[in-house]
XYZ file of C-alpha atoms in Angstrom:
307
model
C 0.003 -0.006 0.005
C 2.761 2.434 0.992
C 4.951 1.452 -1.943
C 2.120 1.933 -4.443
C 1.189 5.316 -3.018
C 4.777 6.599 -2.872
C 5.527 5.335 -6.412
C 2.453 7.087 -7.778
C 2.973 10.453 -6.091
C 6.716 10.503 -6.749
C 6.178 9.832 -10.452
C 3.641 12.647 -10.691
C 5.347 15.272 -8.511
C 8.912 14.701 -9.781
C 7.634 15.240 -13.339
C 6.061 18.591 -12.355
C 9.233 19.574 -10.498
C 11.451 18.791 -13.504
C 9.225 20.871 -15.780
C 9.585 23.857 -13.454
C 13.317 23.275 -12.794
C 12.588 22.773 -9.071
C 15.080 20.535 -7.229
C 13.741 20.752 -3.652
C 10.174 19.576 -3.109
C 7.912 17.406 -0.975
C 6.764 14.045 -2.299
C 4.758 12.576 0.566
C 3.110 13.926 3.701
C 1.224 11.509 5.930
C -0.818 10.334 2.913
C -1.513 6.989 4.616
C -2.024 7.229 8.419
C -0.167 3.962 9.054
C 2.942 5.480 7.439
C 3.250 8.858 9.209
C 6.147 10.418 7.305
C 6.952 13.672 5.611
C 9.356 12.964 2.735
C 11.192 15.732 0.905
C 13.761 15.771 -1.903
C 16.735 18.116 -1.600
C 18.419 17.671 -4.979
C 20.075 14.244 -4.713
C 19.281 13.754 -1.001
C 16.095 12.680 0.774
C 14.896 14.103 4.090
C 12.367 12.089 6.079
C 10.566 13.170 9.251
C 8.592 10.534 11.136
C 5.661 12.106 12.969
C 5.131 11.111 16.569
C 2.222 8.676 16.477
C 0.983 5.932 18.774
C 1.894 2.828 16.837
C 1.570 0.206 19.593
C 4.892 -1.412 18.671
C 7.706 -2.282 21.046
C 10.900 -0.303 20.323
C 12.604 -3.231 18.622
C 9.600 -3.975 16.396
C 9.276 -0.290 15.512
C 12.954 -0.091 14.537
C 12.568 -3.117 12.261
C 9.409 -1.618 10.715
C 11.177 1.697 10.156
C 14.153 -0.018 8.522
C 11.779 -1.767 6.112
C 10.124 1.557 5.291
C 13.480 3.246 4.677
C 14.578 0.407 2.420
C 11.396 0.815 0.411
C 11.772 4.629 0.235
C 15.379 4.182 -0.933
C 14.192 1.858 -3.710
C 11.209 3.926 -4.917
C 13.094 7.244 -4.883
C 16.214 5.588 -6.313
C 18.390 7.149 -3.612
C 21.290 5.429 -1.846
C 20.799 4.897 1.928
C 23.747 7.169 2.724
C 21.873 10.053 1.084
C 18.744 9.535 3.195
C 18.357 11.577 6.394
C 15.835 10.656 9.057
C 14.358 12.717 11.877
C 11.957 11.229 14.384
C 9.865 14.077 15.723
C 9.492 14.144 19.527
C 11.110 10.772 19.704
C 14.392 9.883 21.358
C 16.872 8.850 18.716
C 18.376 5.537 19.773
C 18.580 3.837 16.418
C 20.766 0.722 16.371
C 20.506 -0.160 12.713
C 22.180 0.467 9.354
C 20.495 3.899 9.385
C 21.972 4.938 12.726
C 24.701 6.973 11.046
C 22.070 9.021 9.233
C 21.052 10.612 12.521
C 24.535 11.149 13.924
C 26.558 12.546 11.018
C 26.135 16.255 10.414
C 25.184 17.114 6.875
C 25.012 20.626 5.460
C 24.691 21.336 1.759
C 23.810 24.144 -0.626
C 20.667 23.799 -2.714
C 19.152 25.934 -5.450
C 15.715 27.515 -5.559
C 14.563 30.152 -7.995
C 18.107 30.654 -9.242
C 19.276 31.388 -5.692
C 21.396 29.365 -3.259
C 20.445 28.273 0.244
C 22.274 26.369 2.935
C 20.243 23.468 4.325
C 21.054 21.151 7.201
C 19.505 17.712 6.858
C 20.788 16.294 10.132
C 20.904 18.617 13.121
C 17.504 20.311 13.460
C 13.862 19.338 13.167
C 13.600 21.579 10.103
C 16.095 21.828 7.273
C 16.415 25.620 7.051
C 14.210 26.049 3.980
C 10.413 25.928 4.301
C 9.435 24.529 0.892
C 5.745 25.464 1.212
C 6.590 29.188 0.847
C 8.389 28.831 -2.491
C 5.575 30.680 -4.317
C 5.207 33.374 -1.624
C 8.943 34.083 -1.807
C 8.575 34.613 -5.539
C 5.809 37.179 -4.910
C 8.060 39.091 -2.523
C 10.926 39.094 -5.052
C 8.610 40.453 -7.775
C 7.594 43.414 -5.583
C 10.896 44.330 -3.928
C 12.634 46.589 -6.463
C 13.886 49.680 -4.625
C 11.844 48.825 -1.523
C 12.651 48.765 2.191
C 11.757 45.278 3.437
C 11.282 43.968 6.979
C 11.387 40.192 7.597
C 10.113 39.325 11.098
C 10.638 35.868 12.648
C 13.043 35.586 9.723
C 14.350 32.067 10.529
C 17.201 31.430 8.030
C 16.349 34.456 5.893
C 15.053 32.859 2.692
C 12.477 35.659 2.246
C 15.286 38.173 2.832
C 17.394 36.609 0.076
C 14.460 36.736 -2.356
C 13.810 40.406 -1.458
C 17.486 41.277 -2.045
C 17.368 39.368 -5.347
C 14.348 41.462 -6.322
C 16.390 44.636 -5.868
C 15.320 45.740 -2.361
C 17.236 48.829 -1.241
C 17.462 47.470 2.321
C 16.316 44.275 4.030
C 16.039 44.029 7.811
C 15.891 40.469 9.181
C 14.788 39.933 12.781
C 14.910 36.743 14.842
C 15.376 35.671 18.460
C 17.810 32.899 17.494
C 21.433 33.920 16.928
C 21.980 30.580 15.135
C 19.291 31.303 12.547
C 20.310 34.946 12.183
C 23.904 33.892 11.402
C 22.475 31.383 8.922
C 20.372 34.157 7.304
C 23.493 36.291 6.927
C 25.322 33.353 5.354
C 22.461 32.781 2.880
C 22.713 36.444 1.847
C 26.483 36.165 1.456
C 26.493 33.014 -0.674
C 24.184 34.798 -3.110
C 26.656 37.649 -3.485
C 24.714 40.292 -1.541
C 26.596 42.826 0.566
C 25.537 42.024 4.140
C 26.674 45.496 5.244
C 23.860 46.945 3.110
C 21.259 44.983 5.070
C 20.417 44.619 8.755
C 20.346 41.476 10.906
C 18.659 42.137 14.251
C 18.823 39.750 17.195
C 15.612 40.542 19.076
C 12.315 39.322 20.473
C 9.877 40.439 17.738
C 7.127 41.168 20.314
C 9.338 43.837 21.927
C 11.075 44.900 18.698
C 7.759 46.017 17.145
C 7.452 48.739 19.800
C 10.753 50.277 18.647
C 9.725 50.701 14.996
C 9.131 54.132 13.503
C 5.832 54.692 11.698
C 5.653 54.660 7.891
C 9.108 53.082 7.431
C 8.755 49.895 5.360
C 7.310 49.145 1.938
C 7.043 45.364 2.476
C 6.830 43.365 5.710
C 6.915 39.565 5.961
C 5.704 37.956 9.179
C 5.645 34.159 9.480
C 5.530 33.546 13.258
C 5.302 30.282 15.198
C 1.855 29.286 16.438
C 3.045 29.403 20.020
C 6.348 30.339 21.621
C 7.431 30.655 25.227
C 11.193 30.864 24.827
C 13.007 31.798 28.050
C 14.576 34.677 26.118
C 11.148 36.220 25.436
C 9.590 38.691 27.823
C 6.077 37.453 27.019
C 4.869 34.233 25.409
C 3.346 34.280 21.942
C -0.045 32.778 21.098
C -0.714 33.636 17.459
C -4.507 33.305 17.634
C -4.662 35.599 20.654
C -1.929 38.042 19.582
C -2.121 38.348 15.793
C -4.367 41.446 15.680
C -2.030 43.396 17.989
C 1.050 42.255 16.048
C -0.448 43.099 12.653
C -1.649 46.549 13.727
C 1.822 47.388 15.069
C 3.353 46.158 11.802
C 0.866 48.204 9.747
C 1.826 51.328 11.706
C 5.437 50.774 10.621
C 4.371 50.247 6.998
C 4.181 53.079 4.450
C 0.902 53.997 2.770
C 0.124 51.434 0.028
C 2.786 49.185 1.576
C 2.251 45.435 1.760
C 2.291 42.994 4.676
C 2.524 39.242 4.081
C 1.350 37.255 7.092
C 1.380 33.477 7.416
C 0.936 30.925 10.192
C 0.505 27.175 10.641
C -2.247 27.098 13.259
C -4.863 24.692 11.900
C -7.846 26.364 13.606
C -6.685 29.927 12.950
C -9.407 32.569 12.515
C -8.379 36.020 11.300
C -9.771 38.911 13.369
C -10.479 40.808 10.157
C -12.756 43.506 11.611
C -10.067 44.587 14.117
C -7.145 44.844 11.655
C -6.413 48.386 10.460
C -5.585 47.611 6.826
C -6.955 49.169 3.620
C -7.323 45.732 2.001
C -7.125 42.168 3.304
C -6.744 39.238 0.921
C -6.544 35.534 1.797
C -3.848 34.207 -0.561
C -3.560 30.751 1.027
C -4.574 28.786 -2.062
C -2.578 30.793 -4.594
C 0.600 30.475 -2.483
C 0.424 26.688 -2.008
C 2.898 25.098 -4.451
C 2.057 22.002 -6.519
C 3.753 19.663 -4.024
C 1.636 20.911 -1.106
C -1.836 20.779 -2.637
C -4.239 19.221 -0.069
C -1.172 18.366 2.015
C -0.735 21.317 4.284
C -2.892 23.435 6.501
C -1.411 26.898 6.724
C -2.884 30.332 6.213
C -1.370 33.170 4.218
C -2.704 36.722 3.861
C -1.734 39.887 2.019
C -2.600 43.235 3.616
C -2.151 46.685 2.143
C -1.807 49.810 4.301
C-alpha cells in the first residue's frame, strides 16, 4: 500500500518539479495514516521526518518496521541509503541499525531555488532551514521588492530576505530571536553575493522589537511567526490566535501607505480577526501560495494586507 502510493505520487510530482526546474520539493506527507512520514527531496538527497504517532509497537519492532520503510523509500526514490536523512519528531533517537549513522553525522549542503542558493542542514535540526511550502510566496516578494525597504520578522534562516534582495530591495532588515538562525540568514545572503553591510540582521524578540519601529518606514513586511512560543529569552509568550491582531496593527503602523504585509501561520484552527485589523485591504492568498507539491497536504494560512 505504501509502496504503491509513494511510487504514484513521486512519479507525478517529480515530473512537475522537472518541468519547473525545481530541485527541492515534498513528495509525501502523511498520505496513509499507518505510514506517518513527511518525505522531501533536496536535490540528490532525501529528508524524512517521522511524525510522533501511537503505533503500539515495542521499540525493537518499531525499529525493524522503520528499517523496512526506509529500504522501500530508498528503492522507490532511487536514492542510496547514505543520502537519506531521518528525523523522528518528539522521539528519542536511539537507532541501532544500518540507518543509525544518518542521525549522527552532520550534513550541510547548498541547494538551489529560484536561481538562488540556500544552505540546508539535513541532520541537526527538526527543520532543514528552507520551508518549501513558501516557495511561491517568496517569488511574490521578489517580484515586488525593487527599490523597496523590506522587513522580515521571525526571519528564521532568511530565505524571504534573500528573495527580497534578489528582487532589488534597497534594504532588508531580518529579525529573529535565534542567533543561530540569524547567522544562517546572513550566510544565505552572502552566498548569493549580496553585501551584508547593506542589510540589517537584528537579534531581538519580535514582540518587543515592534514597539521600537518608527511609523511609515517599510514598503514590504513579511511575518511568518510560530503558532506558540514561550522561549526563556522572550519577555512574554506568543499565542498567534490571541496576539495576531495586535502584532499586525503594530506592523501596519510601521508600513508606508500602500505598503504590503505578508502574514502566514501554521495554526490549523486559525481565525483572522479581520474587523479589528487596520488595513486598507485584506486578501486571503492561502490557495494561490500553495505550491504543486503541497496541494491538499498542508494546513497553513497566508494573507496579504495593504496599508
